[in-house]
mmCIF file of C-alpha atoms and ligand atoms in Angstrom:
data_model
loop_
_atom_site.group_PDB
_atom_site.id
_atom_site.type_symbol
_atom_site.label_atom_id
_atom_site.label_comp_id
_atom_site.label_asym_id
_atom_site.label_seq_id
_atom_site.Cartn_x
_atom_site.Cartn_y
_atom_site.Cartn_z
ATOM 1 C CA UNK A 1304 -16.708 -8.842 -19.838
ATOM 2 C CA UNK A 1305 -13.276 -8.332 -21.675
ATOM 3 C CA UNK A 1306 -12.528 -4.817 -23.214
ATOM 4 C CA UNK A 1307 -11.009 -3.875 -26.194
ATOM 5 C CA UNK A 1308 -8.058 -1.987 -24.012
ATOM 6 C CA UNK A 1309 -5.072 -4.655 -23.412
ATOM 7 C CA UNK A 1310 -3.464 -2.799 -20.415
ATOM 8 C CA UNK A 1311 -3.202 -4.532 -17.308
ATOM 9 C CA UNK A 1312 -5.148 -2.253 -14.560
ATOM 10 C CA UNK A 1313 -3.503 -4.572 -11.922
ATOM 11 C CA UNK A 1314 -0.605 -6.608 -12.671
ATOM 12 C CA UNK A 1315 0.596 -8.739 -9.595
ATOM 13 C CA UNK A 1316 4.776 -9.969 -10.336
ATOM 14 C CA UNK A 1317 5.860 -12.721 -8.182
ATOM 15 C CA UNK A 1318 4.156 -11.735 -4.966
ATOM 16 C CA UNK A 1319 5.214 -13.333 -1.585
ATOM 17 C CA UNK A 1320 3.396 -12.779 2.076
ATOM 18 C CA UNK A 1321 4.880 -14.915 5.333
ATOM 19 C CA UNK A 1322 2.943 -15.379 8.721
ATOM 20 C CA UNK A 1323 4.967 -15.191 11.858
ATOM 21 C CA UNK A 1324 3.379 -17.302 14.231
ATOM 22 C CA UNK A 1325 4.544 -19.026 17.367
ATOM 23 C CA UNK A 1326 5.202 -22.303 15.292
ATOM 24 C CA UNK A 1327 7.510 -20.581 12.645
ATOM 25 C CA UNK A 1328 7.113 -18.735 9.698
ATOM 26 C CA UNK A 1329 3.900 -19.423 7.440
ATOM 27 C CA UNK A 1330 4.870 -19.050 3.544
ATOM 28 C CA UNK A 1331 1.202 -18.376 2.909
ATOM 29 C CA UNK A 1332 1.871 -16.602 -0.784
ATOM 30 C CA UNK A 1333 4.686 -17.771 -2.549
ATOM 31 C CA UNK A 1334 5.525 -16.325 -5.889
ATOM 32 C CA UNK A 1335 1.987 -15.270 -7.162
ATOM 33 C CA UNK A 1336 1.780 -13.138 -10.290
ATOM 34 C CA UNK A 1337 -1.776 -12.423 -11.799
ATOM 35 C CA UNK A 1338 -2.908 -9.157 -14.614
ATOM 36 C CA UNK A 1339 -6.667 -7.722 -14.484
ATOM 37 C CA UNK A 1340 -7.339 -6.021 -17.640
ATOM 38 C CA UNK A 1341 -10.531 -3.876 -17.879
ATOM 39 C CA UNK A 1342 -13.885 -4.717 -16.999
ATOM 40 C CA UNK A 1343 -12.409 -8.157 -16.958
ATOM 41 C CA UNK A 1344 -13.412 -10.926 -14.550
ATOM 42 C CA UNK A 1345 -10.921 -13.330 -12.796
ATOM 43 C CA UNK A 1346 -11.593 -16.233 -10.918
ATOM 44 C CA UNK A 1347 -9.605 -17.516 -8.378
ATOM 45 C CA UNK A 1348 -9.931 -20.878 -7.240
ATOM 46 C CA UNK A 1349 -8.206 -23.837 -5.248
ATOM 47 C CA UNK A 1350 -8.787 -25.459 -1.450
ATOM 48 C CA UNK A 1351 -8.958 -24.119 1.502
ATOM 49 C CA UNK A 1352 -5.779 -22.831 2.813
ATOM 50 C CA UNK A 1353 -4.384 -22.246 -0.709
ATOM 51 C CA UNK A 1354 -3.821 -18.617 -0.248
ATOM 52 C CA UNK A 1355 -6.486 -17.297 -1.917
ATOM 53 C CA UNK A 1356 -7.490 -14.403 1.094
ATOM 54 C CA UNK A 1357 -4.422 -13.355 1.492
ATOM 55 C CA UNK A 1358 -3.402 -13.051 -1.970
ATOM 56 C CA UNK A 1359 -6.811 -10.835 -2.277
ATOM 57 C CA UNK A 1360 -5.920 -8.786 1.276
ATOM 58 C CA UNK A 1361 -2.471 -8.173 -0.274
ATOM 59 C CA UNK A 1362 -4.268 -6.343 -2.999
ATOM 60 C CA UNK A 1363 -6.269 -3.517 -0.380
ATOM 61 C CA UNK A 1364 -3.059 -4.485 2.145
ATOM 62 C CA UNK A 1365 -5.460 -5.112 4.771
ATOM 63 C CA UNK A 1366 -2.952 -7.692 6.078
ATOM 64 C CA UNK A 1367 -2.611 -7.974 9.787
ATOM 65 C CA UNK A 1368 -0.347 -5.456 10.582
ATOM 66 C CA UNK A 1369 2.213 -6.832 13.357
ATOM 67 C CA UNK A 1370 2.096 -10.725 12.234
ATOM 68 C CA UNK A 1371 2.083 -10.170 8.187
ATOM 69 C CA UNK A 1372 4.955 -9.159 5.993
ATOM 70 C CA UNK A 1373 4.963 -8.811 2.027
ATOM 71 C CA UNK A 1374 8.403 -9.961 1.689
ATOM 72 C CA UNK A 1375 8.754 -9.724 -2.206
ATOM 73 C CA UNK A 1376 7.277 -9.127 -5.250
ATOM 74 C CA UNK A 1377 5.234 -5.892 -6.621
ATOM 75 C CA UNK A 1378 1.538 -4.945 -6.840
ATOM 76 C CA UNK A 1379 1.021 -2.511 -9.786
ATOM 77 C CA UNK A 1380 -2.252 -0.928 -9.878
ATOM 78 C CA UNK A 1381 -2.934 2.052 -12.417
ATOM 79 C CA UNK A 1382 1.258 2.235 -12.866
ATOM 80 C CA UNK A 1383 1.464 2.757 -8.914
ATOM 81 C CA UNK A 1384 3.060 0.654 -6.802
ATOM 82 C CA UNK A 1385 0.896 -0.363 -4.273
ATOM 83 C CA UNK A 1386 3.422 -2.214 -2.338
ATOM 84 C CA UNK A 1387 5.171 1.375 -1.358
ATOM 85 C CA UNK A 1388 2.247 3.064 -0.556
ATOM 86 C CA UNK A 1389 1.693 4.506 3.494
ATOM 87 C CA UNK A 1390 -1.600 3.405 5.179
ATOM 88 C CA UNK A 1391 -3.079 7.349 4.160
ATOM 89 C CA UNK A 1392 -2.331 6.692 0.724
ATOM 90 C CA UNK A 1393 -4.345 3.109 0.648
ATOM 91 C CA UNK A 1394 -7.089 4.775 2.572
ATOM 92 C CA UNK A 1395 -7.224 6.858 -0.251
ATOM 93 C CA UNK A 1396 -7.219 4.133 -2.766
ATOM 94 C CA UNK A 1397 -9.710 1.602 -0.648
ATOM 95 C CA UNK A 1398 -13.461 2.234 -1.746
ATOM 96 C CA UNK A 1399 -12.860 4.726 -4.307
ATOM 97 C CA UNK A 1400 -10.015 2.702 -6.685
ATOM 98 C CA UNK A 1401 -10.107 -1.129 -5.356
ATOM 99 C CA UNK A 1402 -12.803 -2.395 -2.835
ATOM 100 C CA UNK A 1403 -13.096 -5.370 -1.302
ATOM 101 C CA UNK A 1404 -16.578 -7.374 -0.037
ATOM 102 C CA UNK A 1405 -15.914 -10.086 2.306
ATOM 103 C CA UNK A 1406 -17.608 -13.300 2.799
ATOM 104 C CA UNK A 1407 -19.478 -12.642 6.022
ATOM 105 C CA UNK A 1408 -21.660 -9.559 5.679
ATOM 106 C CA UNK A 1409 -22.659 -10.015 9.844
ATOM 107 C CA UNK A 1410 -18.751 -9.600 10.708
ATOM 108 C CA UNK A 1411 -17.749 -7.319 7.911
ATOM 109 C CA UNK A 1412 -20.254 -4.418 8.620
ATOM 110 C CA UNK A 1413 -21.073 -2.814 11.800
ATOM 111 C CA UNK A 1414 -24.111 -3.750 13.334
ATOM 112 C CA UNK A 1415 -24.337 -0.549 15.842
ATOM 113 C CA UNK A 1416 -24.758 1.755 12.982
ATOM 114 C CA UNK A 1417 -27.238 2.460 10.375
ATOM 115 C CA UNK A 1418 -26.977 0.904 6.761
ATOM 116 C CA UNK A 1419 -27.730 4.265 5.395
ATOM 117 C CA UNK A 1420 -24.825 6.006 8.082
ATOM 118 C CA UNK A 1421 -22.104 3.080 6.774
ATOM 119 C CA UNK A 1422 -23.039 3.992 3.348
ATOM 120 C CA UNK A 1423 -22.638 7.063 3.685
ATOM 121 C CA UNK A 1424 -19.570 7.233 5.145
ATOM 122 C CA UNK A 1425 -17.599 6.184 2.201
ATOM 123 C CA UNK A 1426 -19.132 8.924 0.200
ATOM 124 C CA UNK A 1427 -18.646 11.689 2.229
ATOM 125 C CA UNK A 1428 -14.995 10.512 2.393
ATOM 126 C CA UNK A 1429 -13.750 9.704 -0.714
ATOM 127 C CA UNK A 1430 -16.317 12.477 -2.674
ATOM 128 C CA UNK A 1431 -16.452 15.337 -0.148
ATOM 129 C CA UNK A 1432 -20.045 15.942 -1.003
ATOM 130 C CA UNK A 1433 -23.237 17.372 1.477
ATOM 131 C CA UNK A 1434 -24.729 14.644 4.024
ATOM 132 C CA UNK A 1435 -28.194 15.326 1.573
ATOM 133 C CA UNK A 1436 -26.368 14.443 -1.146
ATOM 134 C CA UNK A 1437 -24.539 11.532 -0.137
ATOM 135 C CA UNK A 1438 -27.829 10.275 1.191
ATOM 136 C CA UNK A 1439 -29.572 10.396 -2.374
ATOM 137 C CA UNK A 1440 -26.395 8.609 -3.153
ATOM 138 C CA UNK A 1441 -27.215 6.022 -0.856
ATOM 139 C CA UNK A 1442 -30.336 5.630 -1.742
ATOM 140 C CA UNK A 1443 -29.534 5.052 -5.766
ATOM 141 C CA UNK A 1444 -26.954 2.997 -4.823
ATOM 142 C CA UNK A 1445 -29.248 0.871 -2.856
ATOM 143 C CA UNK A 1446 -31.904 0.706 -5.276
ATOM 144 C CA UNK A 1447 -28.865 -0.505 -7.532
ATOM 145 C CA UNK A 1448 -28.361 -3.189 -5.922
ATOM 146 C CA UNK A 1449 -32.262 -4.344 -5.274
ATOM 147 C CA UNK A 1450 -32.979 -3.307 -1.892
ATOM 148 C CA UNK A 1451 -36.794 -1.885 -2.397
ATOM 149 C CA UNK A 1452 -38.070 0.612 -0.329
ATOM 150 C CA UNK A 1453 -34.902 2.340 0.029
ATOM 151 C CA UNK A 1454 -35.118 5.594 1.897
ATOM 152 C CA UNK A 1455 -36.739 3.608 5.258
ATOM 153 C CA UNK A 1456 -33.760 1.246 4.790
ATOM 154 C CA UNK A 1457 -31.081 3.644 5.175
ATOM 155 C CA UNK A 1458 -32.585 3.861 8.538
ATOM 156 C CA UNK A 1459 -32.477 0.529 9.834
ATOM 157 C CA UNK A 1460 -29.506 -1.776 11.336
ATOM 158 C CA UNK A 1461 -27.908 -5.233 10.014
ATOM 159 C CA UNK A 1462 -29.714 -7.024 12.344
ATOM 160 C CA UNK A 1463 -33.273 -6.109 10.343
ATOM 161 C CA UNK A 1464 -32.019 -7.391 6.953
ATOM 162 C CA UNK A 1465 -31.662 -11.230 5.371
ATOM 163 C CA UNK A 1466 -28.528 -12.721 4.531
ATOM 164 C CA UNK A 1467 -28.796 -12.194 0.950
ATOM 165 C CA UNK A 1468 -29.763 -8.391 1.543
ATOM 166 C CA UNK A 1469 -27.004 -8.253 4.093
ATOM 167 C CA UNK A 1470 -24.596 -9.435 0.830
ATOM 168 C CA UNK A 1471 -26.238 -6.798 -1.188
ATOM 169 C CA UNK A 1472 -25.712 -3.975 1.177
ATOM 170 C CA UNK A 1473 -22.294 -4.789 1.231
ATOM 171 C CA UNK A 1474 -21.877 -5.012 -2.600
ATOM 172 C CA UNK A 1475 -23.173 -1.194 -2.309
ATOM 173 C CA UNK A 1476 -21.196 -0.040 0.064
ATOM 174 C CA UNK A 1477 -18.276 -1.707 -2.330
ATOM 175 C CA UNK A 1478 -19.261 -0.312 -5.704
ATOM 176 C CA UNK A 1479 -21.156 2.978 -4.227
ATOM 177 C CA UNK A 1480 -17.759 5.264 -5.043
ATOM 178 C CA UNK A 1481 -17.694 3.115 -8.365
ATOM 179 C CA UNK A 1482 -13.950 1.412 -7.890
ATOM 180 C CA UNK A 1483 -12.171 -0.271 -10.906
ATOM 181 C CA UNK A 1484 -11.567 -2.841 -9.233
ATOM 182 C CA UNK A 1485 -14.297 -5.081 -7.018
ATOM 183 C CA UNK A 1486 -12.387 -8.000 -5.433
ATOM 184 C CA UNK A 1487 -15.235 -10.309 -4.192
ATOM 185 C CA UNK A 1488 -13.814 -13.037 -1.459
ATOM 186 C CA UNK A 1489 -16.178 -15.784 -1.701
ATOM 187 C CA UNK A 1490 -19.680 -13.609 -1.527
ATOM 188 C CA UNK A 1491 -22.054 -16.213 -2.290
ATOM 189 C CA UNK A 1492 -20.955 -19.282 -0.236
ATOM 190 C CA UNK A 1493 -22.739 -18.742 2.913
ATOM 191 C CA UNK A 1494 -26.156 -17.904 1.270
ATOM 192 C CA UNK A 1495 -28.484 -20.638 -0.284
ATOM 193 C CA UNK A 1496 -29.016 -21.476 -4.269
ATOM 194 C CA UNK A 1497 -31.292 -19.015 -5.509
ATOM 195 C CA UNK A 1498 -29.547 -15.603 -3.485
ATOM 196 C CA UNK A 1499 -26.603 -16.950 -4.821
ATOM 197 C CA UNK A 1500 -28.064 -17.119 -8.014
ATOM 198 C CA UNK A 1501 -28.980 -13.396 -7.949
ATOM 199 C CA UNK A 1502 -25.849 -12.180 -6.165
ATOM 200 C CA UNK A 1503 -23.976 -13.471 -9.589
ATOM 201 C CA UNK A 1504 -26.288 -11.630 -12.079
ATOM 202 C CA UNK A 1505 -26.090 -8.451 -9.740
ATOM 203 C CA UNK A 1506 -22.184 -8.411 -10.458
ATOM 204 C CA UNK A 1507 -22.811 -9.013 -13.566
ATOM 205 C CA UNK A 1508 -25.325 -6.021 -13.864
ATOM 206 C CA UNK A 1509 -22.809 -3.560 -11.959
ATOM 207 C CA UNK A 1510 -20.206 -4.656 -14.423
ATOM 208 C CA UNK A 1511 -21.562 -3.994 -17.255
ATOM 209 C CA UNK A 1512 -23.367 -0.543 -15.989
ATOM 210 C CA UNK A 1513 -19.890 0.532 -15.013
ATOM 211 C CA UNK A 1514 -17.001 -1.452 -16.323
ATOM 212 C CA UNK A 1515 -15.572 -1.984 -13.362
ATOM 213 C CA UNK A 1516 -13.062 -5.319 -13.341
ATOM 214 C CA UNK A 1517 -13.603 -7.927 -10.803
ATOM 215 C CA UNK A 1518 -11.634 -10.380 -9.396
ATOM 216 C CA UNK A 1519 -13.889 -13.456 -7.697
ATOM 217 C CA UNK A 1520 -12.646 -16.138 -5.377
ATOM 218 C CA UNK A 1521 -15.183 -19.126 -5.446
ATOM 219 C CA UNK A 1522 -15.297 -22.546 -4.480
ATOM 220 C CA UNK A 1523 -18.521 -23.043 -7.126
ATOM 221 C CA UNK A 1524 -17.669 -24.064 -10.897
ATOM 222 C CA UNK A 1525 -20.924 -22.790 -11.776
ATOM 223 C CA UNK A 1526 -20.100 -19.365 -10.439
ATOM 224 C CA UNK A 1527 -16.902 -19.546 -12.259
ATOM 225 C CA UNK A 1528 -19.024 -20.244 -15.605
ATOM 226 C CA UNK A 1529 -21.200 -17.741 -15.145
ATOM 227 C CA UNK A 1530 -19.014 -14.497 -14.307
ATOM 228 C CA UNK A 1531 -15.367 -15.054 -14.989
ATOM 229 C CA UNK A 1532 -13.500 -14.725 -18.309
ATOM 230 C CA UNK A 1533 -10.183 -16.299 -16.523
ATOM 231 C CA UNK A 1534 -9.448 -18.334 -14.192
ATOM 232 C CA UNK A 1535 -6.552 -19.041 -12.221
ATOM 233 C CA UNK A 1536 -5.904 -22.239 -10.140
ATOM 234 C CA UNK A 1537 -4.297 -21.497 -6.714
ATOM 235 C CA UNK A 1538 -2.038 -23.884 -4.563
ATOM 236 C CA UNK A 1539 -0.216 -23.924 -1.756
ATOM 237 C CA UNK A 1540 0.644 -20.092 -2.228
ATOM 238 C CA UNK A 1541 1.348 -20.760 -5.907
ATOM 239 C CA UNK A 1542 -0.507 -20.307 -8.937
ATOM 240 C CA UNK A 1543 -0.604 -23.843 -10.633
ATOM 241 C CA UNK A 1544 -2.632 -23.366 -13.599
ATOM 242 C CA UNK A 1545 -4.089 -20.003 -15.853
ATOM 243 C CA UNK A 1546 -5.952 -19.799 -18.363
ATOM 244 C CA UNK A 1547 -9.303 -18.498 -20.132
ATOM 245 C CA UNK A 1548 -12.875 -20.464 -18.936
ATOM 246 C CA UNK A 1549 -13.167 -22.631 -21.399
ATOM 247 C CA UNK A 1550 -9.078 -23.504 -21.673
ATOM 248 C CA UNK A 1551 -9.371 -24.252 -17.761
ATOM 249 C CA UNK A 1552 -12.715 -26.444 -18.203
ATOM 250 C CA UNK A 1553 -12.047 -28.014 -21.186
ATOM 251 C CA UNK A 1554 -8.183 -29.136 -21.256
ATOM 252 C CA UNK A 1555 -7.268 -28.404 -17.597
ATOM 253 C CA UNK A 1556 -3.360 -29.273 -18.178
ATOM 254 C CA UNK A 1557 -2.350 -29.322 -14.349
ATOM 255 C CA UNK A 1558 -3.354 -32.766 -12.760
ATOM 256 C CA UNK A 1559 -4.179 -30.456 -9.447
ATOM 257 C CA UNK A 1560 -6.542 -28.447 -11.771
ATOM 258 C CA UNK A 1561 -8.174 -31.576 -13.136
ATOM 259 C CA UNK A 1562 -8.566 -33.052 -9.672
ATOM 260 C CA UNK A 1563 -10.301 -29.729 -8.486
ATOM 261 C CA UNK A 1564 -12.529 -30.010 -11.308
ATOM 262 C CA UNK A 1565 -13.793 -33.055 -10.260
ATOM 263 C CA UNK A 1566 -14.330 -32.441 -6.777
ATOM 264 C CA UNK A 1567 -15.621 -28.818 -6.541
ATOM 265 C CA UNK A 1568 -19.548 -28.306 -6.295
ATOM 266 C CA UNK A 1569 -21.548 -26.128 -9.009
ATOM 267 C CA UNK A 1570 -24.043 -23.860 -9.013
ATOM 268 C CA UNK A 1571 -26.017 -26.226 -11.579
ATOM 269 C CA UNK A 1572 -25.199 -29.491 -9.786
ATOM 270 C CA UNK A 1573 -27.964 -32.310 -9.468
ATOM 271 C CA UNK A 1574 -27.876 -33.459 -6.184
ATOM 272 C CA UNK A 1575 -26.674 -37.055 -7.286
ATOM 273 C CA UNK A 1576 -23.513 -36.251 -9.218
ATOM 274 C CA UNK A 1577 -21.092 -37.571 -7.574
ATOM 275 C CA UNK A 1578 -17.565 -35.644 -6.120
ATOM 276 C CA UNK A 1579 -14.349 -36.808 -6.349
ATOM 277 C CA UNK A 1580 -12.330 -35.664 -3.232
ATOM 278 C CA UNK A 1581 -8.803 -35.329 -4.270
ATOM 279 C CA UNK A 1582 -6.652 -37.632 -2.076
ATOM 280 C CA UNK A 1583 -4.542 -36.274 0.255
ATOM 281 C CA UNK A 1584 -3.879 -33.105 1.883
ATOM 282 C CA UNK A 1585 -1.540 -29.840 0.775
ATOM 283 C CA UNK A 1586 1.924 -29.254 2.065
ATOM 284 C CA UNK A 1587 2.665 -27.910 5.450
ATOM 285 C CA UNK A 1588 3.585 -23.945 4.091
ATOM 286 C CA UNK A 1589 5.995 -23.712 7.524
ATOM 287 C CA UNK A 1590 7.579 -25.669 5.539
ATOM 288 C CA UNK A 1591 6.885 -26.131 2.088
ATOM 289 C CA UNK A 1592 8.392 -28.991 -0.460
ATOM 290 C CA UNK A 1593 11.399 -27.859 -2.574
ATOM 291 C CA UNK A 1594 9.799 -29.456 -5.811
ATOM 292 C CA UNK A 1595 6.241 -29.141 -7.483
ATOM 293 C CA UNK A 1596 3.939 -28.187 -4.108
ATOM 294 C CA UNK A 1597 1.108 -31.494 -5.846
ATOM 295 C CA UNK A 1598 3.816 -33.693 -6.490
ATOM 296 C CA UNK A 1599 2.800 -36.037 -3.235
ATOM 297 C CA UNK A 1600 -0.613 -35.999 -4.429
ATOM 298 C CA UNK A 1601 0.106 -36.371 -7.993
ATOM 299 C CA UNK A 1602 -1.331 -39.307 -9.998
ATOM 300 C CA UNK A 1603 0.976 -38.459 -12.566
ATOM 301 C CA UNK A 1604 4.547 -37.612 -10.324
ATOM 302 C CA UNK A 1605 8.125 -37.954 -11.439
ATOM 303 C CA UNK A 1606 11.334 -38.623 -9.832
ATOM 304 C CA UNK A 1607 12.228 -34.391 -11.489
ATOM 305 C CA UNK A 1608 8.477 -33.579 -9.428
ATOM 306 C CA UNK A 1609 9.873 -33.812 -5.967
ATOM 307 C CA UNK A 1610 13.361 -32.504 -7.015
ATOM 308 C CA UNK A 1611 12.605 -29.188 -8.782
ATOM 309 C CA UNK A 1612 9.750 -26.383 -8.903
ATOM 310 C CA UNK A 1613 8.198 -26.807 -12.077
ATOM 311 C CA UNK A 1614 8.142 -23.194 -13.952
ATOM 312 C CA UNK A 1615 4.680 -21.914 -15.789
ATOM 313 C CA UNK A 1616 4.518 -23.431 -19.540
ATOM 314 C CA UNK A 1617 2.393 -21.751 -21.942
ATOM 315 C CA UNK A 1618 -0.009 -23.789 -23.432
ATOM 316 C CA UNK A 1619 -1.756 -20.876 -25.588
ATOM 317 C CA UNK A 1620 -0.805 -17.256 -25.360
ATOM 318 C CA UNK A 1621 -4.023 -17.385 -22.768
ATOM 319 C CA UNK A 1622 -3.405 -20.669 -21.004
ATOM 320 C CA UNK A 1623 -0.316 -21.566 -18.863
ATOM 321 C CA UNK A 1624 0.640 -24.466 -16.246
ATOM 322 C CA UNK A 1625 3.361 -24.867 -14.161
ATOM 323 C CA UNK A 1626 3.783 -29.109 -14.102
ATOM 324 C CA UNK A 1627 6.702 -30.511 -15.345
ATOM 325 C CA UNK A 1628 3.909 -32.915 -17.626
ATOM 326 C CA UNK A 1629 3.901 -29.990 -19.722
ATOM 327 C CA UNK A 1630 8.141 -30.221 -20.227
ATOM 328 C CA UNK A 1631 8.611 -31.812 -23.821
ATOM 329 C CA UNK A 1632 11.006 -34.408 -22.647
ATOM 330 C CA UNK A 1633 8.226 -36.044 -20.294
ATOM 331 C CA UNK A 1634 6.070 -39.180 -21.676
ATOM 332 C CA UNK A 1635 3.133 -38.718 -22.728
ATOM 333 C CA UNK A 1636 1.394 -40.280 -19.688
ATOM 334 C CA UNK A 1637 -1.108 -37.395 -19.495
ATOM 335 C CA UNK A 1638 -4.629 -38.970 -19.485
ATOM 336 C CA UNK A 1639 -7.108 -36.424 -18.610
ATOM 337 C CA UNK A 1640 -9.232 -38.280 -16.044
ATOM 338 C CA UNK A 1641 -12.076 -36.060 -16.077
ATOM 339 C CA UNK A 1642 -14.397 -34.096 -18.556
ATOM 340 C CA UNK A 1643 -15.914 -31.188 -17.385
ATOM 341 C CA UNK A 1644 -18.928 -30.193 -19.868
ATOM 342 C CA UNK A 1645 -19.040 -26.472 -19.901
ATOM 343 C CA UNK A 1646 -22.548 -26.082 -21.462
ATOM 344 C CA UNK A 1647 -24.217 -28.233 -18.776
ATOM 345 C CA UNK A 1648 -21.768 -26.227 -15.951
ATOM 346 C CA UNK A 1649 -23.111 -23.010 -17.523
ATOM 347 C CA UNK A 1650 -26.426 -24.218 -16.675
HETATM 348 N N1 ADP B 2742 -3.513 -14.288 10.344
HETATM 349 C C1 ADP B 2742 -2.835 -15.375 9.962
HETATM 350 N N2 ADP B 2742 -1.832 -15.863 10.739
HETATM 351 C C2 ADP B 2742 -1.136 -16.952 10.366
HETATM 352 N N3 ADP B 2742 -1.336 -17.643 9.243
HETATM 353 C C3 ADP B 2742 -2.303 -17.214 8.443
HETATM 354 C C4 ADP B 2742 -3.114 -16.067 8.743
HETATM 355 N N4 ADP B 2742 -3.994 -15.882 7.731
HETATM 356 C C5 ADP B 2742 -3.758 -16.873 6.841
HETATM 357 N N5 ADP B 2742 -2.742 -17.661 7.268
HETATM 358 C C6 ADP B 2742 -2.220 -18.849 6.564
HETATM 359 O O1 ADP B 2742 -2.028 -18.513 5.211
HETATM 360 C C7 ADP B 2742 -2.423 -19.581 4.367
HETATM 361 C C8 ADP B 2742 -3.394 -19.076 3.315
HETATM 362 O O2 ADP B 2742 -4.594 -18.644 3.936
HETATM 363 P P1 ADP B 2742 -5.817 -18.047 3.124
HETATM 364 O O3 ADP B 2742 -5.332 -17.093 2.109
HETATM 365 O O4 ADP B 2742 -6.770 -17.511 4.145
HETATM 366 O O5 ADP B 2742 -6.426 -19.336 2.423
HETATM 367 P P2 ADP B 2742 -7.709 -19.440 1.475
HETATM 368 O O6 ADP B 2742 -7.196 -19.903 0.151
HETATM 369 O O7 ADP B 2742 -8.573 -20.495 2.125
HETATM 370 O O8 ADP B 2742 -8.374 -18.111 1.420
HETATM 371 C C9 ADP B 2742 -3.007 -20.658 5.261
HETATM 372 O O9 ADP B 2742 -2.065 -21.661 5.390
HETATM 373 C C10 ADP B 2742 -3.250 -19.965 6.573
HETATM 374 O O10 ADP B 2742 -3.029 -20.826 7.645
HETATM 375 MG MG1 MG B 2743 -10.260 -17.518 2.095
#
């Protein structure tokens, strides 16, 4: 959880990514600016589409190379600028400074290879030690992470492993070089509760045995709750809304936040609580609206919505939302529709 140091490790200004494609140009990330500080934890939610992948593939720039372009903005990790980096020099940074696990351990890990040999592999590269020594690494790492009986493990494929030991192999394989940064792209959504469950606590376990700073993209409140100290509320390439967990879940100020709130599933849930869908769908990012990207959706929209971008507002020196609600001159029309109790999301 949050450190004493203030300093950004990664501080993300006004980051934009386009898709060519043979329907036009996709504006996929448009303007996104986010700060990890150490052994912090950052959520990132919003729907599908929203951006969230690519904003997180920006970070390792494991973009595709021939269709993707970073077209402006800068990524600053450690005071380097990541965005002027050559592939050799990311190679160098992927695994040992940032790392990245992926939601779908089958597709994401080689299943023609050992555990132990993938494992390894990152060691040998990025700390030039002995094949016995990086296998002793291995093998700590992996009884890190809760694989028992680890030394006949390193020997066998994916195929011999569950999906929730297939999601911790790749969590060591992440964190075995011990990275400052872990950027987690939904881990937990294809397994069931209770792997989920313990996927969440082993983060938070890694975290606190080394400090490293994670950034989480979720669709689950309750994971949200349980890991993250911020949050920040993605859409349609922007983000909308910032803030700390309990600013977000308590007085979400963006009516796209509070409809998200609403209509996202938790952890926790009974099976009977009802969702909310928001109504609608997000802009077409060939071509995306020249005001506030929510105002068709918004319950709350202006004539000044669907003229003008709305710019982000602070609402504490922790919390900001980019709405034009938030603009002093605009009525006070602002109802919050929904109340999002963050002891019973905590579980
Ligand atoms: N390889 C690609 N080619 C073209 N468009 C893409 C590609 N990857 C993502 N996009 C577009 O970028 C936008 C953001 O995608 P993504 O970041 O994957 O969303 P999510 O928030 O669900 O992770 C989407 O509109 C998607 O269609
Ligand atoms: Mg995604």
């Amino acid at each position: 959880m949050t450190n004493a140091n203030p300093n950004p490790l990664l501080e993300v200004d006004n980051l934009h990514v386009t898709f060519t494609t043979h329907g036009g140009t996709v504006q996929a990330v448009r303007g996104v600016s986010l700060s990890l500080k150490p052994g912090e934890t950052l959520a990132i939610v919003g729907e599908s589409g929203c951006g969230k992948s690519v904003t997180a593939r920006s970070l390792m720039r494991l973009l595709p190379e021939h269709s993707s372009r970073i077209t402006g903005g800068s990524i600053r990790f450690k005071g380097r600028e990541l965005t002027a980096l050559n592939e050799r020099q990311m190679r160098e940074l992927r695994g040992s400074e940032i790392s990245m696990i992926f939601q779908d351990a089958m597709t994401a890990l080689n299943p023609t290879i050992s555990i132990g040999e993938q494992i390894m592999e990152g060691i040998v590269r990025h700390r030039k030690v002995s094949r016995s020594e990086a296998r002793k690494q291995a093998i700590e790492i992996l009884k890190l992470v809760g694989i028992p009986n680890p030394e006949a493990r390193l020997k066998q494929y994916l195929h011999e492993f569950s999906g929730g030991m297939r999601q911790r192999i790749m969590i060591a394989i992440a964190v075995v070089c011990e990275p400052s940064v872990l950027i987690a792209d939904e881990p937990t959504t294809a397994l069931d509760v209770t792997i989920q469950a313990q996927i969440i606590e082993l983060f938070k376990k890694l975290q606190e045995r080394t400090g490293v700073s994670i950034i989480i993209i979720t669709h689950d409140l309750g994971v949200v709750a349980k890991i993250a100290d911020r949050v920040n509320v993605m859409y349609a390439g922007q983000v909308v809304e910032s803030g700390t967990v309990d600013e977000l879940f308590q007085h979400p100020q963006h009516p796209y936040t509070q409809g998200l709130l609403g209509s996202m599933p938790r952890l926790d849930m009974e099976k009977d609580v009802p969702l909310t869908p928001i109504p609608g769908t997000p802009p077409d990012l060939f071509a995306p609206p020249k005001g506030c990207a929510f105002a068709a959706r918004c319950p709350y929209a202006m004539k000044v919505c669907g003229a003008y971008p709305p710019e982000p507002v602070s609402v504490s020196a922790s919390h900001t939302a980019a709405c034009w609600l938030q603009d002093e001159r605009a009525q006070n029309v602002f109802q919050p529709p929904i109340k999002i109790n963050i002891k019973s999301a905590l579980g």
